[in-house]
mmCIF file of C-alpha atoms and ligand atoms in Angstrom:
data_model
loop_
_atom_site.group_PDB
_atom_site.id
_atom_site.type_symbol
_atom_site.label_atom_id
_atom_site.label_comp_id
_atom_site.label_asym_id
_atom_site.label_seq_id
_atom_site.Cartn_x
_atom_site.Cartn_y
_atom_site.Cartn_z
ATOM 1 C CA MET C 1 22.294 -12.182 7.029
ATOM 2 C CA LYS C 2 22.103 -9.483 4.425
ATOM 3 C CA VAL C 3 18.644 -8.003 3.106
ATOM 4 C CA GLY C 4 17.987 -6.620 0.390
ATOM 5 C CA ILE C 5 14.912 -4.100 -0.558
ATOM 6 C CA LEU C 6 13.821 -3.412 -4.465
ATOM 7 C CA GLY C 7 12.720 0.432 -3.904
ATOM 8 C CA GLY C 8 13.854 2.784 -1.570
ATOM 9 C CA GLY C 9 10.819 5.237 -1.091
ATOM 10 C CA GLN C 10 9.200 5.225 2.374
ATOM 11 C CA LEU C 11 8.571 1.702 2.989
ATOM 12 C CA GLY C 12 11.746 0.882 2.653
ATOM 13 C CA ARG C 13 12.874 3.993 4.290
ATOM 14 C CA MET C 14 10.945 2.879 7.070
ATOM 15 C CA LEU C 15 11.640 -0.572 6.272
ATOM 16 C CA LEU C 16 15.416 0.093 7.797
ATOM 17 C CA GLN C 17 14.300 2.115 10.465
ATOM 18 C CA ALA C 18 13.167 -1.597 12.185
ATOM 19 C CA ALA C 19 15.913 -3.089 11.104
ATOM 20 C CA ALA C 20 18.116 -1.219 12.763
ATOM 21 C CA ASN C 21 16.916 -3.370 16.082
ATOM 22 C CA TYR C 22 18.140 -6.463 14.710
ATOM 23 C CA PRO C 23 21.159 -8.711 12.948
ATOM 24 C CA ILE C 24 20.633 -7.944 9.856
ATOM 25 C CA GLU C 25 23.077 -5.578 6.811
ATOM 26 C CA THR C 26 20.415 -4.616 4.777
ATOM 27 C CA PHE C 27 20.693 -3.080 0.934
ATOM 28 C CA VAL C 28 18.611 -1.281 -1.005
ATOM 29 C CA LEU C 29 18.595 -1.074 -4.912
ATOM 30 C CA GLU C 30 16.945 2.237 -6.717
ATOM 31 C CA ASN C 31 17.411 5.166 -9.325
ATOM 32 C CA ASP C 32 17.403 7.910 -7.534
ATOM 33 C CA ALA C 33 21.249 8.039 -5.264
ATOM 34 C CA GLU C 34 18.397 10.956 -3.129
ATOM 35 C CA CYS C 35 15.419 8.770 -2.546
ATOM 36 C CA PRO C 36 14.134 8.323 1.283
ATOM 37 C CA ALA C 37 15.758 4.989 1.757
ATOM 38 C CA ALA C 38 19.119 5.788 0.698
ATOM 39 C CA HIS C 39 21.100 6.962 3.439
ATOM 40 C CA LEU C 40 19.644 5.852 5.815
ATOM 41 C CA CYS C 41 20.775 1.258 5.024
ATOM 42 C CA HIS C 42 24.235 0.196 5.308
ATOM 43 C CA GLN C 43 24.729 -0.738 1.392
ATOM 44 C CA PHE C 44 22.772 1.454 -1.454
ATOM 45 C CA ILE C 45 23.554 0.486 -4.816
ATOM 46 C CA LYS C 46 21.637 2.702 -8.049
ATOM 47 C CA GLY C 47 20.162 0.891 -10.249
ATOM 48 C CA ASP C 48 16.608 0.014 -12.302
ATOM 49 C CA ILE C 49 14.816 -2.443 -10.368
ATOM 50 C CA LYS C 50 12.303 -3.327 -13.339
ATOM 51 C CA ASP C 51 15.615 -4.226 -14.739
ATOM 52 C CA PHE C 52 16.506 -7.924 -15.126
ATOM 53 C CA ASP C 53 20.652 -7.754 -14.555
ATOM 54 C CA ALA C 54 20.267 -4.899 -12.090
ATOM 55 C CA VAL C 55 17.910 -7.196 -10.416
ATOM 56 C CA TYR C 56 19.601 -9.975 -10.278
ATOM 57 C CA GLN C 57 22.936 -8.508 -9.555
ATOM 58 C CA PHE C 58 21.856 -7.189 -6.745
ATOM 59 C CA GLY C 59 20.152 -10.114 -5.293
ATOM 60 C CA LYS C 60 22.703 -12.611 -5.816
ATOM 61 C CA GLU C 61 24.639 -11.742 -2.521
ATOM 62 C CA LEU C 62 22.045 -11.879 -0.938
ATOM 63 C CA ASP C 63 19.985 -13.658 1.609
ATOM 64 C CA ALA C 64 16.396 -12.313 1.819
ATOM 65 C CA LEU C 65 14.954 -10.265 -0.286
ATOM 66 C CA THR C 66 12.298 -8.190 -0.205
ATOM 67 C CA ILE C 67 9.743 -5.110 -1.936
ATOM 68 C CA GLU C 68 8.323 -1.793 -1.247
ATOM 69 C CA ILE C 69 6.606 -1.858 -5.295
ATOM 70 C CA GLU C 70 5.288 -4.641 -7.260
ATOM 71 C CA ASN C 71 6.291 -2.904 -10.118
ATOM 72 C CA VAL C 72 9.573 -4.792 -10.541
ATOM 73 C CA ASN C 73 11.511 -7.823 -12.706
ATOM 74 C CA VAL C 74 9.890 -10.641 -11.773
ATOM 75 C CA GLU C 75 11.828 -12.872 -13.820
ATOM 76 C CA ALA C 76 14.752 -11.834 -11.813
ATOM 77 C CA LEU C 77 13.456 -12.535 -8.460
ATOM 78 C CA GLU C 78 12.662 -16.143 -9.426
ATOM 79 C CA LYS C 79 15.894 -16.963 -10.922
ATOM 80 C CA LEU C 80 17.534 -15.969 -7.461
ATOM 81 C CA GLU C 81 14.506 -17.520 -5.195
ATOM 82 C CA LYS C 82 16.521 -21.116 -7.708
ATOM 83 C CA GLU C 83 18.986 -20.067 -7.001
ATOM 84 C CA GLY C 84 18.575 -20.308 -3.108
ATOM 85 C CA VAL C 85 17.983 -16.563 -1.982
ATOM 86 C CA LYS C 86 14.617 -15.949 -0.348
ATOM 87 C CA ILE C 87 11.805 -13.533 -1.484
ATOM 88 C CA PHE C 88 9.110 -12.561 0.739
ATOM 89 C CA PRO C 89 6.378 -12.280 -0.787
ATOM 90 C CA LYS C 90 7.270 -15.262 -3.304
ATOM 91 C CA PRO C 91 7.894 -14.472 -7.157
ATOM 92 C CA SER C 92 4.704 -15.978 -7.582
ATOM 93 C CA VAL C 93 1.985 -13.377 -5.949
ATOM 94 C CA LEU C 94 3.622 -10.672 -7.732
ATOM 95 C CA ARG C 95 3.118 -11.965 -10.370
ATOM 96 C CA THR C 96 0.091 -12.404 -10.254
ATOM 97 C CA ILE C 97 -0.233 -9.166 -8.567
ATOM 98 C CA LYS C 98 1.668 -6.488 -10.704
ATOM 99 C CA ASN C 99 -0.980 -7.139 -14.012
ATOM 100 C CA LYS C 100 -5.088 -6.506 -12.463
ATOM 101 C CA ILE C 101 -6.168 -8.934 -15.167
ATOM 102 C CA PHE C 102 -4.382 -11.672 -12.617
ATOM 103 C CA GLN C 103 -5.144 -10.285 -9.865
ATOM 104 C CA LYS C 104 -8.764 -10.232 -10.313
ATOM 105 C CA GLN C 105 -8.662 -14.221 -12.275
ATOM 106 C CA TYR C 106 -7.679 -15.165 -8.542
ATOM 107 C CA TYR C 107 -9.841 -13.624 -6.294
ATOM 108 C CA GLN C 108 -11.969 -15.775 -9.309
ATOM 109 C CA THR C 109 -10.603 -18.614 -8.445
ATOM 110 C CA HIS C 110 -10.498 -18.310 -4.507
ATOM 111 C CA GLN C 111 -14.065 -17.974 -4.706
ATOM 112 C CA ILE C 112 -13.124 -13.988 -3.015
ATOM 113 C CA PRO C 113 -15.995 -11.412 -3.429
ATOM 114 C CA THR C 114 -14.981 -8.941 -6.036
ATOM 115 C CA ALA C 115 -17.043 -6.456 -8.082
ATOM 116 C CA GLU C 116 -18.374 -7.945 -11.096
ATOM 117 C CA PHE C 117 -15.402 -7.509 -13.893
ATOM 118 C CA ILE C 118 -14.591 -8.467 -18.060
ATOM 119 C CA ILE C 119 -11.349 -7.656 -19.254
ATOM 120 C CA THR C 120 -11.065 -5.239 -22.656
ATOM 121 C CA ASN C 121 -7.897 -5.046 -24.868
ATOM 122 C CA ASN C 122 -8.951 -2.338 -27.273
ATOM 123 C CA LYS C 123 -11.309 0.704 -28.172
ATOM 124 C CA GLU C 124 -13.972 -2.131 -29.930
ATOM 125 C CA GLU C 125 -13.758 -3.971 -27.278
ATOM 126 C CA LEU C 126 -14.886 -0.921 -24.992
ATOM 127 C CA GLU C 127 -18.131 -0.357 -27.368
ATOM 128 C CA GLN C 128 -18.448 -3.522 -27.411
ATOM 129 C CA ASN C 129 -19.841 -3.924 -23.753
ATOM 130 C CA ILE C 130 -21.188 -0.109 -23.704
ATOM 131 C CA ASP C 131 -24.118 -2.590 -21.338
ATOM 132 C CA PHE C 132 -21.578 -2.847 -19.131
ATOM 133 C CA LEU C 133 -21.677 0.921 -18.096
ATOM 134 C CA PRO C 134 -20.905 2.685 -15.272
ATOM 135 C CA ALA C 135 -17.982 0.290 -14.122
ATOM 136 C CA VAL C 136 -14.785 1.586 -13.175
ATOM 137 C CA GLN C 137 -11.433 0.821 -16.422
ATOM 138 C CA LYS C 138 -8.242 -0.304 -14.523
ATOM 139 C CA LEU C 139 -5.031 -0.253 -16.844
ATOM 140 C CA ALA C 140 -3.449 -4.275 -16.287
ATOM 141 C CA GLU C 141 -0.326 -3.032 -15.460
ATOM 142 C CA GLY C 142 1.528 -0.066 -14.315
ATOM 143 C CA GLY C 143 -0.952 1.851 -12.703
ATOM 144 C CA TYR C 144 -0.791 3.288 -8.770
ATOM 145 C CA ASP C 145 -2.382 5.172 -7.062
ATOM 146 C CA GLY C 146 -5.379 6.027 -8.825
ATOM 147 C CA ARG C 147 -3.439 6.455 -12.068
ATOM 148 C CA GLY C 148 -4.970 4.098 -14.260
ATOM 149 C CA VAL C 149 -7.555 3.703 -13.242
ATOM 150 C CA GLN C 150 -11.290 5.721 -14.386
ATOM 151 C CA ILE C 151 -14.839 6.268 -14.135
ATOM 152 C CA LEU C 152 -17.230 4.964 -17.762
ATOM 153 C CA LYS C 153 -20.172 6.514 -16.737
ATOM 154 C CA ASN C 154 -21.849 5.743 -20.129
ATOM 155 C CA LYS C 155 -20.549 5.521 -23.841
ATOM 156 C CA ALA C 156 -19.855 8.560 -24.050
ATOM 157 C CA ASP C 157 -16.887 8.304 -22.076
ATOM 158 C CA ILE C 158 -14.680 5.476 -24.404
ATOM 159 C CA SER C 159 -13.527 8.304 -26.497
ATOM 160 C CA THR C 160 -11.498 8.972 -23.128
ATOM 161 C CA ALA C 161 -10.694 5.051 -22.117
ATOM 162 C CA PHE C 162 -7.362 3.004 -22.309
ATOM 163 C CA PHE C 163 -6.748 1.213 -25.409
ATOM 164 C CA SER C 164 -4.613 -1.737 -23.952
ATOM 165 C CA PRO C 165 -4.646 -4.508 -21.488
ATOM 166 C CA SER C 166 -7.096 -2.970 -19.262
ATOM 167 C CA ILE C 167 -10.642 -5.081 -16.267
ATOM 168 C CA LEU C 168 -13.485 -3.589 -16.851
ATOM 169 C CA GLU C 169 -15.379 -3.426 -13.138
ATOM 170 C CA LYS C 170 -18.321 -3.069 -11.923
ATOM 171 C CA PHE C 171 -19.375 -0.020 -10.673
ATOM 172 C CA ILE C 172 -20.058 -0.700 -6.591
ATOM 173 C CA PRO C 173 -21.210 1.649 -4.883
ATOM 174 C CA ILE C 174 -19.052 1.717 -1.908
ATOM 175 C CA GLU C 175 -19.511 3.103 1.507
ATOM 176 C CA LYS C 176 -16.743 2.806 3.274
ATOM 177 C CA GLU C 177 -13.136 1.374 2.492
ATOM 178 C CA ILE C 178 -11.309 -0.636 4.355
ATOM 179 C CA ALA C 179 -7.329 -2.329 4.546
ATOM 180 C CA GLN C 180 -6.991 -5.251 6.560
ATOM 181 C CA ILE C 181 -3.198 -6.362 7.212
ATOM 182 C CA VAL C 182 -2.313 -10.419 7.702
ATOM 183 C CA ALA C 183 1.408 -11.427 8.739
ATOM 184 C CA ILE C 184 2.393 -14.616 7.531
ATOM 185 C CA ASN C 185 6.053 -16.434 8.459
ATOM 186 C CA GLU C 186 7.208 -19.351 6.491
ATOM 187 C CA ASN C 187 5.560 -22.002 9.001
ATOM 188 C CA GLY C 188 2.326 -20.744 7.604
ATOM 189 C CA GLU C 189 1.897 -19.047 10.858
ATOM 190 C CA ILE C 190 -0.865 -15.856 11.176
ATOM 191 C CA ALA C 191 -0.894 -12.861 12.380
ATOM 192 C CA LEU C 192 -4.300 -9.933 12.179
ATOM 193 C CA TYR C 193 -3.668 -6.752 12.497
ATOM 194 C CA PRO C 194 -7.129 -5.388 12.852
ATOM 195 C CA PRO C 195 -8.969 -3.597 9.619
ATOM 196 C CA VAL C 196 -8.925 0.493 9.373
ATOM 197 C CA VAL C 197 -11.779 2.400 7.414
ATOM 198 C CA MET C 198 -9.477 4.171 5.127
ATOM 199 C CA HIS C 199 -10.958 7.901 3.361
ATOM 200 C CA PHE C 200 -9.076 8.631 0.251
ATOM 201 C CA ASP C 201 -8.531 11.948 -1.142
ATOM 202 C CA GLN C 202 -11.596 12.362 -3.523
ATOM 203 C CA HIS C 203 -9.726 14.749 -5.805
ATOM 204 C CA LEU C 204 -6.042 12.937 -5.422
ATOM 205 C CA ASN C 205 -7.356 9.864 -4.826
ATOM 206 C CA LEU C 206 -5.180 9.334 -2.653
ATOM 207 C CA LEU C 207 -5.296 8.222 1.271
ATOM 208 C CA ASP C 208 -6.155 11.244 3.204
ATOM 209 C CA TYR C 209 -6.253 9.760 7.008
ATOM 210 C CA GLN C 210 -7.970 6.476 8.861
ATOM 211 C CA ILE C 211 -8.888 5.738 11.926
ATOM 212 C CA CYS C 212 -7.909 2.120 14.340
ATOM 213 C CA PRO C 213 -9.842 0.782 15.501
ATOM 214 C CA SER C 214 -12.366 0.719 12.729
ATOM 215 C CA ASN C 215 -16.090 1.068 13.724
ATOM 216 C CA LEU C 216 -16.862 -1.435 11.800
ATOM 217 C CA GLN C 217 -20.339 -3.989 13.454
ATOM 218 C CA LYS C 218 -18.961 -7.281 14.197
ATOM 219 C CA GLN C 219 -20.514 -9.431 11.437
ATOM 220 C CA THR C 220 -18.622 -7.530 9.739
ATOM 221 C CA LEU C 221 -15.414 -7.646 10.811
ATOM 222 C CA TYR C 222 -16.061 -11.600 10.532
ATOM 223 C CA LYS C 223 -16.896 -11.597 7.194
ATOM 224 C CA ILE C 224 -13.943 -8.614 6.003
ATOM 225 C CA GLU C 225 -11.174 -11.345 8.376
ATOM 226 C CA ALA C 226 -11.970 -14.294 6.496
ATOM 227 C CA ILE C 227 -12.057 -12.657 3.115
ATOM 228 C CA ALA C 228 -8.699 -11.045 3.725
ATOM 229 C CA LEU C 229 -7.538 -14.527 5.899
ATOM 230 C CA ALA C 230 -8.915 -16.616 2.500
ATOM 231 C CA VAL C 231 -7.032 -13.497 0.441
ATOM 232 C CA ALA C 232 -3.193 -14.281 1.806
ATOM 233 C CA ARG C 233 -3.165 -18.376 2.938
ATOM 234 C CA ASN C 234 -4.257 -19.331 -1.261
ATOM 235 C CA PHE C 235 -1.001 -16.722 -2.675
ATOM 236 C CA LYS C 236 1.198 -20.422 -0.563
ATOM 237 C CA SER C 237 3.794 -17.342 0.827
ATOM 238 C CA PRO C 238 5.805 -16.004 3.200
ATOM 239 C CA GLY C 239 4.940 -11.677 4.286
ATOM 240 C CA ILE C 240 2.519 -8.981 4.891
ATOM 241 C CA PHE C 241 -0.911 -8.774 2.666
ATOM 242 C CA ALA C 242 -2.835 -6.260 2.918
ATOM 243 C CA VAL C 243 -5.963 -6.160 1.538
ATOM 244 C CA GLU C 244 -8.193 -3.488 0.104
ATOM 245 C CA MET C 245 -11.595 -4.012 0.521
ATOM 246 C CA PHE C 246 -14.967 -1.809 -0.466
ATOM 247 C CA VAL C 247 -18.495 -2.222 2.073
ATOM 248 C CA ASP C 248 -21.138 -1.278 0.043
ATOM 249 C CA ARG C 249 -24.892 -0.249 1.276
ATOM 250 C CA ASN C 250 -26.355 -3.843 2.732
ATOM 251 C CA GLU C 251 -22.780 -4.949 3.466
ATOM 252 C CA ASN C 252 -21.790 -6.254 1.061
ATOM 253 C CA VAL C 253 -18.312 -7.407 1.044
ATOM 254 C CA PHE C 254 -15.458 -7.055 -1.914
ATOM 255 C CA VAL C 255 -11.882 -6.748 -2.091
ATOM 256 C CA ASN C 256 -10.483 -4.061 -4.497
ATOM 257 C CA GLU C 257 -7.060 -4.563 -4.571
ATOM 258 C CA THR C 258 -4.289 -7.089 -2.247
ATOM 259 C CA ALA C 259 0.024 -5.333 -1.847
ATOM 260 C CA PRO C 260 1.408 -8.553 -1.029
ATOM 261 C CA ARG C 261 4.057 -5.676 1.345
ATOM 262 C CA VAL C 262 4.313 -3.445 3.950
ATOM 263 C CA HIS C 263 1.206 -0.282 3.233
ATOM 264 C CA ASN C 264 0.483 3.062 3.843
ATOM 265 C CA SER C 265 -2.709 1.153 5.930
ATOM 266 C CA GLY C 266 0.013 0.493 8.356
ATOM 267 C CA HIS C 267 1.753 3.324 9.282
ATOM 268 C CA HIS C 268 -0.093 4.544 12.734
ATOM 269 C CA THR C 269 1.099 0.590 14.084
ATOM 270 C CA ILE C 270 4.040 1.592 14.101
ATOM 271 C CA GLU C 271 3.190 3.893 17.764
ATOM 272 C CA ALA C 272 0.008 2.781 17.981
ATOM 273 C CA HIS C 273 0.548 -1.375 17.534
ATOM 274 C CA TYR C 274 3.199 -3.648 20.074
ATOM 275 C CA CYS C 275 4.697 -4.996 16.532
ATOM 276 C CA SER C 276 4.603 -2.147 14.303
ATOM 277 C CA GLN C 277 3.557 -3.721 10.066
ATOM 278 C CA PHE C 278 7.276 -3.203 9.299
ATOM 279 C CA ASP C 279 8.754 -4.825 12.624
ATOM 280 C CA MET C 280 6.814 -7.470 11.582
ATOM 281 C CA LEU C 281 8.069 -7.844 7.907
ATOM 282 C CA LEU C 282 11.840 -8.689 10.364
ATOM 283 C CA ARG C 283 10.359 -10.897 11.932
ATOM 284 C CA ILE C 284 9.117 -12.797 9.417
ATOM 285 C CA ILE C 285 12.107 -12.204 7.021
ATOM 286 C CA LEU C 286 14.538 -13.510 10.494
ATOM 287 C CA ASN C 287 11.686 -16.347 10.831
ATOM 288 C CA TYR C 288 11.045 -14.931 14.262
ATOM 289 C CA PRO C 289 7.902 -15.493 16.107
ATOM 290 C CA LEU C 290 5.307 -12.851 14.158
ATOM 291 C CA GLY C 291 4.375 -10.274 17.143
ATOM 292 C CA ASN C 292 1.835 -8.807 18.890
ATOM 293 C CA THR C 293 -0.868 -6.892 16.208
ATOM 294 C CA ASN C 294 -3.002 -5.792 19.193
ATOM 295 C CA PHE C 295 -3.831 -2.079 19.307
ATOM 296 C CA ILE C 296 -1.878 -0.260 22.513
ATOM 297 C CA MET C 297 -3.845 3.336 21.998
ATOM 298 C CA PRO C 298 -6.266 4.377 19.148
ATOM 299 C CA SER C 299 -4.667 6.584 17.140
ATOM 300 C CA ILE C 300 -5.542 8.440 13.847
ATOM 301 C CA MET C 301 -2.428 8.389 10.307
ATOM 302 C CA VAL C 302 -2.117 11.672 8.534
ATOM 303 C CA ASN C 303 -0.560 11.147 5.400
ATOM 304 C CA ILE C 304 0.609 14.211 5.166
ATOM 305 C CA ILE C 305 0.561 15.007 1.097
ATOM 306 C CA GLY C 306 2.414 18.011 -1.265
ATOM 307 C CA ALA C 307 0.005 21.265 -0.478
ATOM 308 C CA GLU C 308 -1.744 22.257 -4.149
ATOM 309 C CA GLY C 309 0.405 25.150 -6.441
ATOM 310 C CA HIS C 310 3.962 24.194 -4.546
ATOM 311 C CA GLN C 311 6.335 22.714 -6.337
ATOM 312 C CA GLY C 312 10.079 22.332 -5.749
ATOM 313 C CA ALA C 313 12.192 22.534 -2.469
ATOM 314 C CA VAL C 314 10.642 21.739 0.565
ATOM 315 C CA HIS C 315 9.590 23.073 3.245
ATOM 316 C CA TYR C 316 6.866 22.333 6.614
ATOM 317 C CA GLU C 317 5.140 25.175 7.115
ATOM 318 C CA GLY C 318 3.436 24.078 10.938
ATOM 319 C CA LEU C 319 5.795 21.444 12.534
ATOM 320 C CA ASN C 320 6.008 23.319 15.785
ATOM 321 C CA ASP C 321 2.794 23.512 16.369
ATOM 322 C CA VAL C 322 1.611 19.699 15.101
ATOM 323 C CA LEU C 323 4.383 19.135 17.217
ATOM 324 C CA LYS C 324 2.446 20.757 20.759
ATOM 325 C CA ILE C 325 -0.455 18.149 19.920
ATOM 326 C CA PRO C 326 0.350 15.162 22.735
ATOM 327 C CA ASN C 327 1.424 11.868 22.017
ATOM 328 C CA CYS C 328 1.816 12.569 18.485
ATOM 329 C CA PHE C 329 4.627 11.344 16.056
ATOM 330 C CA VAL C 330 5.520 13.173 13.142
ATOM 331 C CA HIS C 331 7.526 10.935 10.001
ATOM 332 C CA LEU C 332 8.972 12.993 7.380
ATOM 333 C CA TYR C 333 10.056 11.093 4.655
ATOM 334 C CA GLY C 334 13.167 13.086 3.741
ATOM 335 C CA LYS C 335 12.111 14.101 -0.132
ATOM 336 C CA LYS C 336 13.960 17.597 -0.992
ATOM 337 C CA GLN C 337 11.204 18.767 -3.195
ATOM 338 C CA THR C 338 7.580 18.371 -2.808
ATOM 339 C CA LYS C 339 5.081 17.903 -5.595
ATOM 340 C CA PRO C 340 1.527 18.108 -5.847
ATOM 341 C CA GLY C 341 -0.320 15.504 -4.530
ATOM 342 C CA ARG C 342 3.400 13.843 -3.615
ATOM 343 C CA LYS C 343 3.446 11.679 -0.605
ATOM 344 C CA MET C 344 5.508 13.830 2.258
ATOM 345 C CA GLY C 345 5.258 13.140 5.774
ATOM 346 C CA HIS C 346 1.842 11.069 7.340
ATOM 347 C CA VAL C 347 1.095 11.948 11.409
ATOM 348 C CA THR C 348 0.154 9.457 13.952
ATOM 349 C CA ILE C 349 -1.745 10.907 16.983
ATOM 350 C CA LEU C 350 -3.233 8.181 19.938
ATOM 351 C CA ASN C 351 -5.423 9.120 22.307
ATOM 352 C CA ILE C 352 -8.548 7.127 23.948
ATOM 353 C CA ASP C 353 -11.078 9.157 22.761
ATOM 354 C CA LYS C 354 -12.575 8.985 19.062
ATOM 355 C CA GLN C 355 -13.344 12.409 19.122
ATOM 356 C CA ASP C 356 -10.192 13.800 20.499
ATOM 357 C CA LEU C 357 -8.608 11.728 17.027
ATOM 358 C CA LEU C 358 -10.634 13.560 14.785
ATOM 359 C CA TYR C 359 -10.339 16.912 15.877
ATOM 360 C CA ASN C 360 -6.415 16.243 15.407
ATOM 361 C CA GLY C 361 -5.743 14.558 12.864
ATOM 362 C CA ASN C 362 -7.362 17.800 11.282
ATOM 363 C CA LYS C 363 -6.021 20.424 12.232
ATOM 364 C CA ILE C 364 -2.684 18.822 11.231
ATOM 365 C CA LYS C 365 -4.623 19.012 7.555
ATOM 366 C CA ARG C 366 -4.528 22.271 7.979
ATOM 367 C CA THR C 367 -1.622 22.805 10.120
ATOM 368 C CA LEU C 368 1.081 20.935 8.377
ATOM 369 C CA ILE C 369 1.884 22.107 4.962
ATOM 370 C CA ALA C 370 4.480 21.076 2.896
ATOM 371 C CA LYS C 371 5.484 23.476 0.339
ATOM 372 C CA THR C 372 8.164 25.616 -0.645
ATOM 373 C CA LEU C 373 8.800 28.871 0.329
ATOM 374 C CA PRO C 374 8.131 31.670 -1.864
ATOM 375 C CA ASN C 375 10.751 32.743 -3.847
ATOM 376 C CA THR C 376 11.645 29.522 -4.474
ATOM 377 C CA ASN C 377 8.347 28.044 -5.924
HETATM 378 P P1 ADP L 401 -5.080 2.068 -7.275
HETATM 379 O O1 ADP L 401 -4.560 0.574 -7.496
HETATM 380 O O2 ADP L 401 -4.093 3.250 -8.323
HETATM 381 O O3 ADP L 401 -5.129 2.950 -5.424
HETATM 382 P P2 ADP L 401 -7.972 1.660 -7.557
HETATM 383 O O4 ADP L 401 -8.279 -0.397 -7.584
HETATM 384 O O5 ADP L 401 -7.144 1.611 -5.585
HETATM 385 O O6 ADP L 401 -6.692 1.930 -7.739
HETATM 386 O O7 ADP L 401 -8.682 2.106 -7.285
HETATM 387 C C1 ADP L 401 -9.261 3.541 -7.060
HETATM 388 C C2 ADP L 401 -10.490 3.631 -5.927
HETATM 389 O O8 ADP L 401 -11.352 4.075 -6.902
HETATM 390 C C3 ADP L 401 -10.401 2.814 -5.109
HETATM 391 O O9 ADP L 401 -9.960 3.639 -4.184
HETATM 392 C C4 ADP L 401 -11.991 3.843 -4.920
HETATM 393 O O10 ADP L 401 -12.185 4.632 -4.658
HETATM 394 C C5 ADP L 401 -11.920 4.007 -6.647
HETATM 395 N N1 ADP L 401 -12.477 2.863 -7.296
HETATM 396 C C6 ADP L 401 -12.363 1.434 -8.014
HETATM 397 N N2 ADP L 401 -12.780 0.228 -8.266
HETATM 398 C C7 ADP L 401 -14.058 0.821 -8.030
HETATM 399 C C8 ADP L 401 -15.791 -0.224 -8.444
HETATM 400 N N3 ADP L 401 -15.281 -1.629 -8.179
HETATM 401 N N4 ADP L 401 -16.695 0.577 -7.776
HETATM 402 C C9 ADP L 401 -16.800 2.355 -7.245
HETATM 403 N N5 ADP L 401 -15.144 2.487 -6.939
HETATM 404 C C10 ADP L 401 -14.327 1.973 -7.244
#
């Protein structure tokens, strides 16, 4: 079976690591020939994943296609789907998710709890809705990792707002940010990973670390599970769905957004769970039985993010010390250049003791630093 991935970042790289165990030939389409996934696939094709012809030409010789980023050419995927190429997730899902306005409308249509919102297209419409503030403004298209998202507290903030199609979402006093990964195969069978609590780097708006299992109350867990299931099921598509949610002080749950693909919140599943999210996606693509989502041991996953003040050829400080930690698994994504805020790798530690996980997670953050050597910065 010939399987292609649109995008060659770390998600593609880890999917390819899992793919090495199965009888498939792998293809990657990506503009950057030095990307993390370029050297792990059978065939790398240089090209723009947003370009119709590039995606169509890439996909037409393949049996199945998946994505590692939503911002791809959906028209080409729709044509390929009609011609019999299997796409995970279906292009219709990508159409909904790529645009935050469509995504919010999807939650509304299916009565999935999400923060109240209005749509604004320009400055005038923002000014007409001052009463709706404080709110979070999100660009309809093109934003990621907090780019394209800003808080508008009051009228004064309108001057620096986005004046293009966006959603204006009620500000939720967030207690916890949760992600739940749902796997659905072509027969409609479902497997749920345990939800995780994500801790963000407030400055960079990136996932900093997360611990699994979460210490959520049973009632909240059930609510989260039911909501994540409703989100994934209504797409009527096989695939992996990472549903990101907010929990407020009163244990109300709101869906923030969904990624119809493998996700940063599932990296710990590589070592800490019987079946990783990457293995699971391959089982879905190959129409094999779904895997076991249970955890083998509690885990912490820490993202290694490019250090402030360092831009250039990467040097990893503290790697030896980190590798001495028991049950510690280091993943460096093979990015040659570091820059502040860039996701360079992650580390997962397994331990039955939660205090120990937190202690060692902190140690990793202090010890393993992606920086440049003094004379190269
Ligand atoms: P991105 O897709 O770029 O990651 P998100 O929609 O996830 O953007 O928003 C980034 C962060 O902004 C969230 O992780 C959350 O901390 C905060 N945020 C988003 N929406 C709201 C909201 N309605 N109320 C409060 N904080 C929010």
